[in-house]
PDB file of C-alpha atoms in Angstrom:
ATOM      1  CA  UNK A   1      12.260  19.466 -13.630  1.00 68.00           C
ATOM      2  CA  UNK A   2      10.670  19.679 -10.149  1.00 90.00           C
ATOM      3  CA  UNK A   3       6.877  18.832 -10.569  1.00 96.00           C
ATOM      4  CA  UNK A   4       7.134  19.349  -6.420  1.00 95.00           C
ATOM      5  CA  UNK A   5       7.819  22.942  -6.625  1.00 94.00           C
ATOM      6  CA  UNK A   6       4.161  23.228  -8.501  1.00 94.00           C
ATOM      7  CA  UNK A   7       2.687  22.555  -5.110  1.00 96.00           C
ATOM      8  CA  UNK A   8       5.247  24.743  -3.378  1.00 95.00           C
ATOM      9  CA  UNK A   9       6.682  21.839  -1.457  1.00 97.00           C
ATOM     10  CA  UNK A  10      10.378  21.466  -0.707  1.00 96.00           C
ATOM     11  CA  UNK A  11      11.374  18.350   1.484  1.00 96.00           C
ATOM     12  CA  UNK A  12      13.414  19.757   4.736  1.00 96.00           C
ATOM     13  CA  UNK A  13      15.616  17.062   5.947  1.00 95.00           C
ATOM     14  CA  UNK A  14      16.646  18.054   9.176  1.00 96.00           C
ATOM     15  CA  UNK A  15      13.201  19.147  10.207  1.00 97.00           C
ATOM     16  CA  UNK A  16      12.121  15.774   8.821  1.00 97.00           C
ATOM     17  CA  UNK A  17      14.805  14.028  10.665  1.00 97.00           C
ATOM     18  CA  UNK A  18      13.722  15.892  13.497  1.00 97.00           C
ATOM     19  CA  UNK A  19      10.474  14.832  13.933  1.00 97.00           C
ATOM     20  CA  UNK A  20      10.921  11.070  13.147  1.00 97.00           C
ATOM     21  CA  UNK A  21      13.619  10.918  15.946  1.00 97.00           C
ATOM     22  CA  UNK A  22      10.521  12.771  18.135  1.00 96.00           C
ATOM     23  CA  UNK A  23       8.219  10.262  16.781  1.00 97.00           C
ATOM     24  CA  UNK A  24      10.337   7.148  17.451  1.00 95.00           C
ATOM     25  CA  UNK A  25      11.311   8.282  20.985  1.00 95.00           C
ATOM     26  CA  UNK A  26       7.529   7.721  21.933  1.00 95.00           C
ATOM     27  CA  UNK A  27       6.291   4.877  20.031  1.00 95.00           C
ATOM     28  CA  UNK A  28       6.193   2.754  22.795  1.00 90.00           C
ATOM     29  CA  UNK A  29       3.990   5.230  24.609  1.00 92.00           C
ATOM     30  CA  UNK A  30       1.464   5.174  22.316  1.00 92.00           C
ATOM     31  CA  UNK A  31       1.627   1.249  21.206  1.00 93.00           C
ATOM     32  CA  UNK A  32      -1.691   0.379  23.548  1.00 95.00           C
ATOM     33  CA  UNK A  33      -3.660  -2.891  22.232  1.00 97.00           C
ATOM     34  CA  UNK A  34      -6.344  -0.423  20.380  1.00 97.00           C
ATOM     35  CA  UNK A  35      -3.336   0.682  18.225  1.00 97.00           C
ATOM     36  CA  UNK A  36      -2.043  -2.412  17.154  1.00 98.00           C
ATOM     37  CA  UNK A  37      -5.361  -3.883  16.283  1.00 98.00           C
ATOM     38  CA  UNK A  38      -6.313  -0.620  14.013  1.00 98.00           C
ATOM     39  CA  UNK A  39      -3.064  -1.936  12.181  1.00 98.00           C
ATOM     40  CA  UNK A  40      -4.307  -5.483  11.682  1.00 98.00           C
ATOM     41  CA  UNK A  41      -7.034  -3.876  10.163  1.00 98.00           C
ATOM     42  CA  UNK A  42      -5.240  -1.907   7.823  1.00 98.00           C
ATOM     43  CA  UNK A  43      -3.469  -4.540   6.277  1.00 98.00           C
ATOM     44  CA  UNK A  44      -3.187  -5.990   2.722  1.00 98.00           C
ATOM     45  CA  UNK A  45      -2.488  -9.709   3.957  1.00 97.00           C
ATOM     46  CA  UNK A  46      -0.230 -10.461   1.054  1.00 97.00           C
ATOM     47  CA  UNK A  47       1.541 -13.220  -0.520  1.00 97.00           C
ATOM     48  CA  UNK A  48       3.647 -12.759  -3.583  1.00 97.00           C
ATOM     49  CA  UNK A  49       5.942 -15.452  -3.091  1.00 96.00           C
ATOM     50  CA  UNK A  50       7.453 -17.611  -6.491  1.00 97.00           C
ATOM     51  CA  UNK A  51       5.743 -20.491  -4.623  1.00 98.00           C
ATOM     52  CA  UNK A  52       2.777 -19.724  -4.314  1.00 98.00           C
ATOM     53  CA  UNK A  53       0.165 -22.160  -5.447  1.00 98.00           C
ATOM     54  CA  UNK A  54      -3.424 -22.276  -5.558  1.00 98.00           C
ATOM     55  CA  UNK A  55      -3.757 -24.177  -2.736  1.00 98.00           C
ATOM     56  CA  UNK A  56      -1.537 -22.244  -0.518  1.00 98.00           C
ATOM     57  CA  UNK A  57      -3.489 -18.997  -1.340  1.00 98.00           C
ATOM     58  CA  UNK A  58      -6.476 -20.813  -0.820  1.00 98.00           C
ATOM     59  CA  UNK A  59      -5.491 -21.816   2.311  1.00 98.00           C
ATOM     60  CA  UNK A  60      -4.321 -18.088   2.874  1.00 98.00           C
ATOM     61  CA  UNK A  61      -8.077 -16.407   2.415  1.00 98.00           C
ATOM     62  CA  UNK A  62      -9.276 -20.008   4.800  1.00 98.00           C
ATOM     63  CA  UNK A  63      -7.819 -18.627   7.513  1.00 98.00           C
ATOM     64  CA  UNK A  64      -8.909 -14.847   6.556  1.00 98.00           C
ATOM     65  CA  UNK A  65     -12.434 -16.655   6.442  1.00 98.00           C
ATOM     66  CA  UNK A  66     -12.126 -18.287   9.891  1.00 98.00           C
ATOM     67  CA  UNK A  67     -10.581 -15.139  12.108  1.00 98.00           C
ATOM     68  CA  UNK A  68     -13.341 -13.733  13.285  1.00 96.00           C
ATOM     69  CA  UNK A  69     -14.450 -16.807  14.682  1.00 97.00           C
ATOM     70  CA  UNK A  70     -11.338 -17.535  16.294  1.00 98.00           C
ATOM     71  CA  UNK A  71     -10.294 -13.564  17.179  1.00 98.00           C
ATOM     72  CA  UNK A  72     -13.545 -12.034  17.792  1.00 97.00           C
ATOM     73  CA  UNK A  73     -12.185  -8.803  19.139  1.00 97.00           C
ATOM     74  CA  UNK A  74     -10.283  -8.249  16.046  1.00 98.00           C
ATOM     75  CA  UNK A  75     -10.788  -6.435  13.035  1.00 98.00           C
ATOM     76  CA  UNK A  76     -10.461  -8.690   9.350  1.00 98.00           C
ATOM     77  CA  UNK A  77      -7.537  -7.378   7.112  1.00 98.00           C
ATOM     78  CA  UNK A  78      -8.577  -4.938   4.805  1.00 98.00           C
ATOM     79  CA  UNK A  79      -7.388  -7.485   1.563  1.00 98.00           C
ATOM     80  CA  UNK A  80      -5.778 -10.725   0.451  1.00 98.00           C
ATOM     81  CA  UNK A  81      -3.099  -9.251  -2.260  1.00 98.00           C
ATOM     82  CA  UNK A  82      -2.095 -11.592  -4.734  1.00 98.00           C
ATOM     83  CA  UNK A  83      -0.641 -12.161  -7.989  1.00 98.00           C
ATOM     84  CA  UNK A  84      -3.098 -11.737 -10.561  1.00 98.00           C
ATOM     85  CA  UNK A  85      -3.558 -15.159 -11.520  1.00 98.00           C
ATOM     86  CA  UNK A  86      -5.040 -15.899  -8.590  1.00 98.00           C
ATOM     87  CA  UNK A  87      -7.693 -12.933  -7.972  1.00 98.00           C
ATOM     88  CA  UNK A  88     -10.836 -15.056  -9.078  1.00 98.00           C
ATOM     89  CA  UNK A  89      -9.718 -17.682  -6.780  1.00 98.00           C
ATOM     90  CA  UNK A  90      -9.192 -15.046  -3.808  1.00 98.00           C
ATOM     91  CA  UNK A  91     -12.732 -13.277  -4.715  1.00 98.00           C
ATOM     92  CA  UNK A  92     -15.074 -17.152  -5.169  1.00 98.00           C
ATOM     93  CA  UNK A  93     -13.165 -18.953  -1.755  1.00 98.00           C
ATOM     94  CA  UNK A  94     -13.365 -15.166   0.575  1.00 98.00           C
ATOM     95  CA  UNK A  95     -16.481 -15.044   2.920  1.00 98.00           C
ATOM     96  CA  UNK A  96     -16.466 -11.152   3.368  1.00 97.00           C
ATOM     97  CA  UNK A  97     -16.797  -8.996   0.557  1.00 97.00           C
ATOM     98  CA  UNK A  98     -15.649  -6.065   3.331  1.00 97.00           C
ATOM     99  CA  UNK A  99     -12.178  -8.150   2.627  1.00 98.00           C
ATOM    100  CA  UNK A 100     -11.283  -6.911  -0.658  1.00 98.00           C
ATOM    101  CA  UNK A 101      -9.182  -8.960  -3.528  1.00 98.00           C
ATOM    102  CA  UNK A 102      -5.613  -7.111  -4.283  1.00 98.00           C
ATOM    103  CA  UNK A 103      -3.401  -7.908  -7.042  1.00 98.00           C
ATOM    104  CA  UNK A 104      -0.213  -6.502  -8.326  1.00 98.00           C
ATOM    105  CA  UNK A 105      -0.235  -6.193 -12.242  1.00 98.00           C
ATOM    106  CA  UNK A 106       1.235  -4.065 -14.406  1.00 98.00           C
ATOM    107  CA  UNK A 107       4.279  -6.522 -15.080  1.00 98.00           C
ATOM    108  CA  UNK A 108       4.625  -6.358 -11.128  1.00 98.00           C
ATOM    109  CA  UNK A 109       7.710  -5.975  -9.575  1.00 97.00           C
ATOM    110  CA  UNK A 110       9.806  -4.124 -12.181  1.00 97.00           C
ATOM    111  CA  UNK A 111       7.221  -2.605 -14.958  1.00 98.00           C
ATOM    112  CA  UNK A 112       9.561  -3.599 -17.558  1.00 98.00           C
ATOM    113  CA  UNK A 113       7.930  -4.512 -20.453  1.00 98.00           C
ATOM    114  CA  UNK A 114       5.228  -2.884 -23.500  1.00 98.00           C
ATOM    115  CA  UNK A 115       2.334  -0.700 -21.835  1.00 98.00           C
ATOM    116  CA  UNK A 116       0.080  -2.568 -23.459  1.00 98.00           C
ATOM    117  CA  UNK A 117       1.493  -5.685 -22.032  1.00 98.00           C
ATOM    118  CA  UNK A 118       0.537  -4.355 -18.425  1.00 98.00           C
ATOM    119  CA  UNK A 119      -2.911  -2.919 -19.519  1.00 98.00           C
ATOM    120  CA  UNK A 120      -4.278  -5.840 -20.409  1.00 98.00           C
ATOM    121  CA  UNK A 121      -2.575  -7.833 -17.215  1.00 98.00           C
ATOM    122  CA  UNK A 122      -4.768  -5.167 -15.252  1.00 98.00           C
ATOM    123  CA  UNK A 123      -7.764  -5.081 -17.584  1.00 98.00           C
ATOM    124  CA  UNK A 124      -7.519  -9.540 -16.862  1.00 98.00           C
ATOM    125  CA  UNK A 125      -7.190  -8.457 -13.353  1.00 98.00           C
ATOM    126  CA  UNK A 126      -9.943  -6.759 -12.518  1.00 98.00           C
ATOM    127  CA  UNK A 127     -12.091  -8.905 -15.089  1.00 98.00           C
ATOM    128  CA  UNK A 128     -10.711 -11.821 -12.479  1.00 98.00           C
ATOM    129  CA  UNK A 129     -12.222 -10.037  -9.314  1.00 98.00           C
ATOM    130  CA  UNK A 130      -9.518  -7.387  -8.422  1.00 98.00           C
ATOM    131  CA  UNK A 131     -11.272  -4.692  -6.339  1.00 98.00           C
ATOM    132  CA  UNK A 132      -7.752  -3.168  -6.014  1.00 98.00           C
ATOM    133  CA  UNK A 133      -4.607  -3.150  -8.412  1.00 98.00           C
ATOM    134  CA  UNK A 134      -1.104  -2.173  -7.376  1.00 98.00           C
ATOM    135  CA  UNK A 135       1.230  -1.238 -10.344  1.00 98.00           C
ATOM    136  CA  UNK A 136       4.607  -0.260 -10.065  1.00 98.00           C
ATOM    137  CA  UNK A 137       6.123   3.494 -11.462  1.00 98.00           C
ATOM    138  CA  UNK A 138       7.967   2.845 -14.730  1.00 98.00           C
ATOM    139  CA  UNK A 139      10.961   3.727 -13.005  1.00 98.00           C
ATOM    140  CA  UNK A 140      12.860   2.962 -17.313  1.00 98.00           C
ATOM    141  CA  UNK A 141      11.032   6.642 -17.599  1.00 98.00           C
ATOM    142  CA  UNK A 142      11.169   8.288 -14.519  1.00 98.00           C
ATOM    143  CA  UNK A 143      14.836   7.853 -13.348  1.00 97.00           C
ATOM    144  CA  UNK A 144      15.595   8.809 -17.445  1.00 97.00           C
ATOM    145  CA  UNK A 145      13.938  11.917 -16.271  1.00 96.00           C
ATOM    146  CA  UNK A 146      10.965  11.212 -18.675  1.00 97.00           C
ATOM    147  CA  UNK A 147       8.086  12.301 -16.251  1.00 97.00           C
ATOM    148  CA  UNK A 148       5.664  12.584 -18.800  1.00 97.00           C
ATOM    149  CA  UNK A 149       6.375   8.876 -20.248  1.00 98.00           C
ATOM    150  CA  UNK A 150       6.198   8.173 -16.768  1.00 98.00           C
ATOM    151  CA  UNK A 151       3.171   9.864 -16.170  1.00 98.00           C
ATOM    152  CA  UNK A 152       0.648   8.805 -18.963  1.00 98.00           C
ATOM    153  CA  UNK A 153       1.569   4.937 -18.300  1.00 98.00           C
ATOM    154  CA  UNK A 154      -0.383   5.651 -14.847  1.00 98.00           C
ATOM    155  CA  UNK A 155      -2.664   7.834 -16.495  1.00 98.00           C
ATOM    156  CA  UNK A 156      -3.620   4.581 -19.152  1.00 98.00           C
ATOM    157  CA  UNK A 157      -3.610   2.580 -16.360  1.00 98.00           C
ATOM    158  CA  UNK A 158      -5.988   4.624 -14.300  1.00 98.00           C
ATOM    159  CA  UNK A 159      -8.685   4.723 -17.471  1.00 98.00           C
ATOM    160  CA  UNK A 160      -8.396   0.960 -18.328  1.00 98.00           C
ATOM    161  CA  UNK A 161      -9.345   0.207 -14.860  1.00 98.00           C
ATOM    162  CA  UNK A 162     -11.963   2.841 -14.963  1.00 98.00           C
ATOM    163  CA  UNK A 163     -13.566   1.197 -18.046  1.00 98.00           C
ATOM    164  CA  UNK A 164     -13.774  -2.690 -16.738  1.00 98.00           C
ATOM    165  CA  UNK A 165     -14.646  -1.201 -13.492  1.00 98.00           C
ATOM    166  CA  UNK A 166     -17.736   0.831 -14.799  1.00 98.00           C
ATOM    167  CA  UNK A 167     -18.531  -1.855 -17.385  1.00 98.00           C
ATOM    168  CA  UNK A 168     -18.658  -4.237 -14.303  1.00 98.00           C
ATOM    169  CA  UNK A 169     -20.612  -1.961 -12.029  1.00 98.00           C
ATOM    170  CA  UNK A 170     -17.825  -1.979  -9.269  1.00 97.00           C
ATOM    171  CA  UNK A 171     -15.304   0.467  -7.929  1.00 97.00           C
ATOM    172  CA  UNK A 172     -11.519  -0.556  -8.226  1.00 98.00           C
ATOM    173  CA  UNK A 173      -9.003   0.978  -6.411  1.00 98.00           C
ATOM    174  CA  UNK A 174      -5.470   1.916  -8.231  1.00 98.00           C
ATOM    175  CA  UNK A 175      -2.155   1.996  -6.017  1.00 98.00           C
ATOM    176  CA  UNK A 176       0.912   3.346  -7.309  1.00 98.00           C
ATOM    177  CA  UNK A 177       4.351   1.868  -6.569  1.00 98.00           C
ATOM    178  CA  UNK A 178       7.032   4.332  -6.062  1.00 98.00           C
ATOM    179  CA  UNK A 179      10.081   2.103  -5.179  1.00 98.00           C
ATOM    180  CA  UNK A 180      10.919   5.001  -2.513  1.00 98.00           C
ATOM    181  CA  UNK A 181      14.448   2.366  -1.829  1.00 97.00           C
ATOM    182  CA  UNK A 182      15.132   3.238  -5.813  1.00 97.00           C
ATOM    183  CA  UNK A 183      14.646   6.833  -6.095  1.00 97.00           C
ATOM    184  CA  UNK A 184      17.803   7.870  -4.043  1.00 88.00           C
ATOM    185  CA  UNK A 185      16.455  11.274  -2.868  1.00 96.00           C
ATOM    186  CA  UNK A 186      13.572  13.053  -0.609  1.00 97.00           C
ATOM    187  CA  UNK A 187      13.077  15.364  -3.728  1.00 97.00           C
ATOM    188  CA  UNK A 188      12.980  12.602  -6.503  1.00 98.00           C
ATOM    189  CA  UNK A 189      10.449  10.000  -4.038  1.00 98.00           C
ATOM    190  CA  UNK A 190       8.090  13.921  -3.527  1.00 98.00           C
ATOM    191  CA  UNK A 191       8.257  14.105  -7.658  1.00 98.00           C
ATOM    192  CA  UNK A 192       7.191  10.403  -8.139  1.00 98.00           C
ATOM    193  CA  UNK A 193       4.533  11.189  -5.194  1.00 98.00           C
ATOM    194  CA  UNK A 194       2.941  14.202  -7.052  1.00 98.00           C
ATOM    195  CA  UNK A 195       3.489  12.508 -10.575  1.00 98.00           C
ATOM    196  CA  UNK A 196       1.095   9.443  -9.515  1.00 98.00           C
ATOM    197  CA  UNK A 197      -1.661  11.581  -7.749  1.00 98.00           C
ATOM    198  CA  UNK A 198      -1.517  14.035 -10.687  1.00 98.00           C
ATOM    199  CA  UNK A 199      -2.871  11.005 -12.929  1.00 98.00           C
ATOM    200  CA  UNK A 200      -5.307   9.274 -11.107  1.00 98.00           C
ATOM    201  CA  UNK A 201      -3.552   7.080  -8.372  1.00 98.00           C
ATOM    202  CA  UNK A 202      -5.850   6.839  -5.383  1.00 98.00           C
ATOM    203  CA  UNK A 203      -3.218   5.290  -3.014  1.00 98.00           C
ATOM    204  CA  UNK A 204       1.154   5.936  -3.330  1.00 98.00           C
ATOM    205  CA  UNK A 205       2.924   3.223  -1.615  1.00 98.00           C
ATOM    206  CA  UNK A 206       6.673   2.661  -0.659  1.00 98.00           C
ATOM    207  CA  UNK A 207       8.032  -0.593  -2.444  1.00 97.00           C
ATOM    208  CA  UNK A 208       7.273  -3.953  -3.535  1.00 97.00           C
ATOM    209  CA  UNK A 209       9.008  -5.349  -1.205  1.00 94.00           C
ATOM    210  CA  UNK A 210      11.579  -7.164  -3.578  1.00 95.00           C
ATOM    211  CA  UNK A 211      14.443  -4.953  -3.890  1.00 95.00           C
ATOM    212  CA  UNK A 212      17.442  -4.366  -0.925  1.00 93.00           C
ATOM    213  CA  UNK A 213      15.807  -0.621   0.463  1.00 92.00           C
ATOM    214  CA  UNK A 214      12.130  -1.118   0.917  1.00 93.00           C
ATOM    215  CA  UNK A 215       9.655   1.681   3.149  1.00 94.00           C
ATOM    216  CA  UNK A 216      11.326   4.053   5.312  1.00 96.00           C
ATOM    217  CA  UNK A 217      10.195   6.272   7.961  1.00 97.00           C
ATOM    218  CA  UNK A 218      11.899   9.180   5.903  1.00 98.00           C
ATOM    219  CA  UNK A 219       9.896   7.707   2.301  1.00 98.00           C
ATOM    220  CA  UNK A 220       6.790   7.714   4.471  1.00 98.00           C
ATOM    221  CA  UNK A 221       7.397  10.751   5.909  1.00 98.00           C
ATOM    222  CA  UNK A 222       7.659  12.800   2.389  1.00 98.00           C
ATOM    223  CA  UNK A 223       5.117  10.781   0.620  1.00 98.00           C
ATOM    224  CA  UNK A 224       2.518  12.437   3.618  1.00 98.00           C
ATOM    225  CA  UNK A 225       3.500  15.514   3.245  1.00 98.00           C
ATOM    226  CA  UNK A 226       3.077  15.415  -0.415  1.00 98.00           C
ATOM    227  CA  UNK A 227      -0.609  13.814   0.168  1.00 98.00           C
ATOM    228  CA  UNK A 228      -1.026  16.821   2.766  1.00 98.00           C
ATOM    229  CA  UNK A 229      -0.070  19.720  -0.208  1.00 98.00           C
ATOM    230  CA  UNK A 230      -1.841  17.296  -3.139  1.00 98.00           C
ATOM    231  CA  UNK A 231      -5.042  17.817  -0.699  1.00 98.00           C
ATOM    232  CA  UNK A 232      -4.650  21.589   0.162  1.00 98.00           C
ATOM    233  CA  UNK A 233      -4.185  22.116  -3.390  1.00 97.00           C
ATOM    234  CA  UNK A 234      -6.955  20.064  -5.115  1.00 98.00           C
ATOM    235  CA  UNK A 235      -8.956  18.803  -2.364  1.00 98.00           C
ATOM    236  CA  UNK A 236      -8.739  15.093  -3.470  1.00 98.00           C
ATOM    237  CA  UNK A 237      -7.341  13.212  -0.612  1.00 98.00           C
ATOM    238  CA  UNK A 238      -4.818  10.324  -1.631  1.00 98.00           C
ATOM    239  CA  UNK A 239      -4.068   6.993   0.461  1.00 98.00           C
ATOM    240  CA  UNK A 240      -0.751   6.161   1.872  1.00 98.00           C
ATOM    241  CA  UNK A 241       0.532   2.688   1.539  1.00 98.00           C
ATOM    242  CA  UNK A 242       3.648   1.209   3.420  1.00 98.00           C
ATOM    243  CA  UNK A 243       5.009  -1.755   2.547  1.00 97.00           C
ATOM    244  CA  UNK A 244       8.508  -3.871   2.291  1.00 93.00           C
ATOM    245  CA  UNK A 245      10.463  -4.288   5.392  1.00 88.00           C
ATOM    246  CA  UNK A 246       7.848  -3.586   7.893  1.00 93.00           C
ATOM    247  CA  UNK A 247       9.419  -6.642  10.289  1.00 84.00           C
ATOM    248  CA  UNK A 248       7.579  -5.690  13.870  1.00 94.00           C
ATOM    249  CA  UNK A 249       4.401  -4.395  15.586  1.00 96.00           C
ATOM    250  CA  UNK A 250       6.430  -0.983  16.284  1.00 96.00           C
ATOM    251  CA  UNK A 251       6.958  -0.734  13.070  1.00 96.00           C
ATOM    252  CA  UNK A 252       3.816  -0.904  11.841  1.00 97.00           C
ATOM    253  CA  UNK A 253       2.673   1.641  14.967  1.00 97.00           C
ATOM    254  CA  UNK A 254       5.998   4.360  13.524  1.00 97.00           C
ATOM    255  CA  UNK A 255       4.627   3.869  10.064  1.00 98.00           C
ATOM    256  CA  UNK A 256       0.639   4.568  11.270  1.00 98.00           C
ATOM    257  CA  UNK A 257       1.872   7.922  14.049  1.00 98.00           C
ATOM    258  CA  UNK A 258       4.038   9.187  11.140  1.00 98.00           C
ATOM    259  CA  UNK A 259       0.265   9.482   8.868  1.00 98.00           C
ATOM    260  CA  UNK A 260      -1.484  10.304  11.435  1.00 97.00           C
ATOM    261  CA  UNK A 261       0.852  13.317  12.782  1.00 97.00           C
ATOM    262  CA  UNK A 262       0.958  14.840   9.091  1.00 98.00           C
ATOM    263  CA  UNK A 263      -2.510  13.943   7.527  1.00 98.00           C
ATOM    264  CA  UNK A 264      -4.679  13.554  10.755  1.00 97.00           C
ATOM    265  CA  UNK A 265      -6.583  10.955  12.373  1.00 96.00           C
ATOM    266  CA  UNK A 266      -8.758  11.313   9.663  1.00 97.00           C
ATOM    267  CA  UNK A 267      -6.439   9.443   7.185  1.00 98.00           C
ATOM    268  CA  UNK A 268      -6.467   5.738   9.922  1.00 98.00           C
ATOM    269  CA  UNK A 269      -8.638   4.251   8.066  1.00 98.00           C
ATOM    270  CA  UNK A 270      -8.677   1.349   5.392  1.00 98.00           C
ATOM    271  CA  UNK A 271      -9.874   3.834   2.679  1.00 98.00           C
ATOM    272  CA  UNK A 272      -6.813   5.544   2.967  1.00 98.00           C
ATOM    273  CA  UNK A 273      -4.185   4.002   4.313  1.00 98.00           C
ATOM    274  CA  UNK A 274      -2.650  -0.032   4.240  1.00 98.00           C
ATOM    275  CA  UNK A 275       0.159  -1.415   5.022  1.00 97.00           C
ATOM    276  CA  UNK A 276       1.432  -4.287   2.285  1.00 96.00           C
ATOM    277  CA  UNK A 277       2.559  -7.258   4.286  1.00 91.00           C
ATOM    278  CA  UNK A 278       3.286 -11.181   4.811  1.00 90.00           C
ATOM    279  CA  UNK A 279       4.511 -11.563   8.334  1.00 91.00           C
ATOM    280  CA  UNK A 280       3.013  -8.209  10.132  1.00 95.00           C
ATOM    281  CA  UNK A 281      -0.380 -10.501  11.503  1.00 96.00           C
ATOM    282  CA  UNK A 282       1.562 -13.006  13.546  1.00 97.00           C
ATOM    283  CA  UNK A 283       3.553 -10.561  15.276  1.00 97.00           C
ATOM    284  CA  UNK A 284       0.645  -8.557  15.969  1.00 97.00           C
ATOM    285  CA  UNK A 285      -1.292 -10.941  17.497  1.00 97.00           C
ATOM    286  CA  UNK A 286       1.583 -12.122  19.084  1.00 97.00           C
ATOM    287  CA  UNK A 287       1.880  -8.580  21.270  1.00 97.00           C
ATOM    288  CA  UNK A 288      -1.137  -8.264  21.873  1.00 97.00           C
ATOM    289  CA  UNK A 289      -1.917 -12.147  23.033  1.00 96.00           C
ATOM    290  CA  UNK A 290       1.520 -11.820  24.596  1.00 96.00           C
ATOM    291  CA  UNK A 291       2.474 -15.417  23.492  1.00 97.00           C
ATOM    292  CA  UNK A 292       3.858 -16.733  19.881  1.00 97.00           C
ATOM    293  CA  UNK A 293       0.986 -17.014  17.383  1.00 97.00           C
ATOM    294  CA  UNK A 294       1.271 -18.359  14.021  1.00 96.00           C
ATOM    295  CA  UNK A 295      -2.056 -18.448  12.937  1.00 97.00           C
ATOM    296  CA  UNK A 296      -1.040 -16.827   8.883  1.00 95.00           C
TER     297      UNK A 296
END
């Protein structure tokens, strides 16, 4: 079952291949200051570490609090992602409500257990201060070749955040986790891709981040195009998320021309699309400073 070929998209690897080898030949032509600080801006500042304590994320949304004071030219992140637990502590210590709380739930990083298990981590999420929830594809479903199992877990998701969000008065934002590293195949990472816009995902990202192949330029490059047919067919547009692995400023600049040369500059921006990282700020501000910064 291809749910791709509904939208009349097939991925072309050597044209793909093509134009990422085109793409990486000139990153450093386009990597001007401007660039790297729209990145900072697009980031989920995130840590999902075993260790994490209350203090240490407190400390974490401190320094968020403090940056503009000490990098005036720069734009905030666009979130703090945590685990759940800590989302109320993330939403009462943050200054800037333009900074928005993230949390993973959903039995975050493998979706293995009961659906109703996850529903109410994410109803307990957003109750907590979420503005945005990341959940993970139930890959059990989707590599059994069980799309619609697959499918209607998102869907459920997408209508119990719906409910605390309206009974709340807020928006919240739903990502969808592909696991891109997982899926093995440009066809099977398009039919997860069209699988989570087709119930209700507002934003498909790469990875988690904790398994051995995180984003790729070649992941990236399909989940766009996907986005780009999704849009020409329905006229929603869909965010792009990378995240997992992205381990220099380049990176993050290969990651933001791939969008931009498939969806159009008018995709760079935080509404739709982030990058999910834990390292990504120092190493921008260290390029751009042009000495070692450690300030996250």
């Amino acid at each position: 079952m291809s749910i791709a070929n509904k939208y009349g998209y097939t991925p072309d690897k050597e044209a793909i291949d093509r134009h990422l080898n085109l793409i990486a030949g000139g990153l450093e032509e386009v990597a001007f200051e401007k660039v790297y600080k729209a990145c900072f801006g697009l980031m989920d500042q995130t840590t999902l570490a075993n260790e994490d304590t209350p203090e240490s994320v407190r400390r974490l949304v401190e320094k968020v609090n403090s940056f503009a004071k000490d990098y005036p030219s720069w734009p905030l992140p666009a979130s703090i992602c945590v685990y759940p637990n800590f989302a109320s502590l993330v939403a009462t210590v943050r200054e800037n409500k333009d900074v928005h709380v993230t949390t993973v739930a959903g039995c975050f990083p493998t979706s293995q257990s009961f659906l109703e298990v996850k529903l109410q981590e994410i109803e307990m999420a957003v109750r907590a201060g979420a503005d945005e929830i990341d959940i993970v594809l139930a890959l059990n479903s989707f590599l059994a070749g069980d799309y619609e199992a697959a499918g209607a877990e998102i869907s459920a998701s997408r209508a119990c955040i719906d409910k605390v969000a309206a009974q709340l008065g807020r928006p919240v934002i739903l990502k969808v986790i592909l696991e891109t590293g997982l899926l093995q195949t440009p066809e099977s990472i398009a039919n997860a891709s069209f699988l989570a816009m087709e119930n209700g995902a507002d934003f498909i990202k790469t990875s988690t981040g904790k398994v051995k192949v995180n984003a790729t330029p070649l992941a990236a490059y399909v989940m766009c195009e996907c986005i780009k047919k999704y849009h020409e067919t329905t006229g929603r547009k869909v965010g792009f998320k990378a995240a997992g692995g992205i381990s220099s400023a380049l990176d993050a600049v290969c990651y933001l021309s791939i969008a931009g040369s498939i969806l159009g500059e008018q995709w760079l921006n935080r509404d739709l699309f982030r990058f999910g990282v834990s390292s990504l700020a120092n190493k921008l501000l260290s390029v751009v400073e042009q000495k070692t910064v450690t300030y996250f």
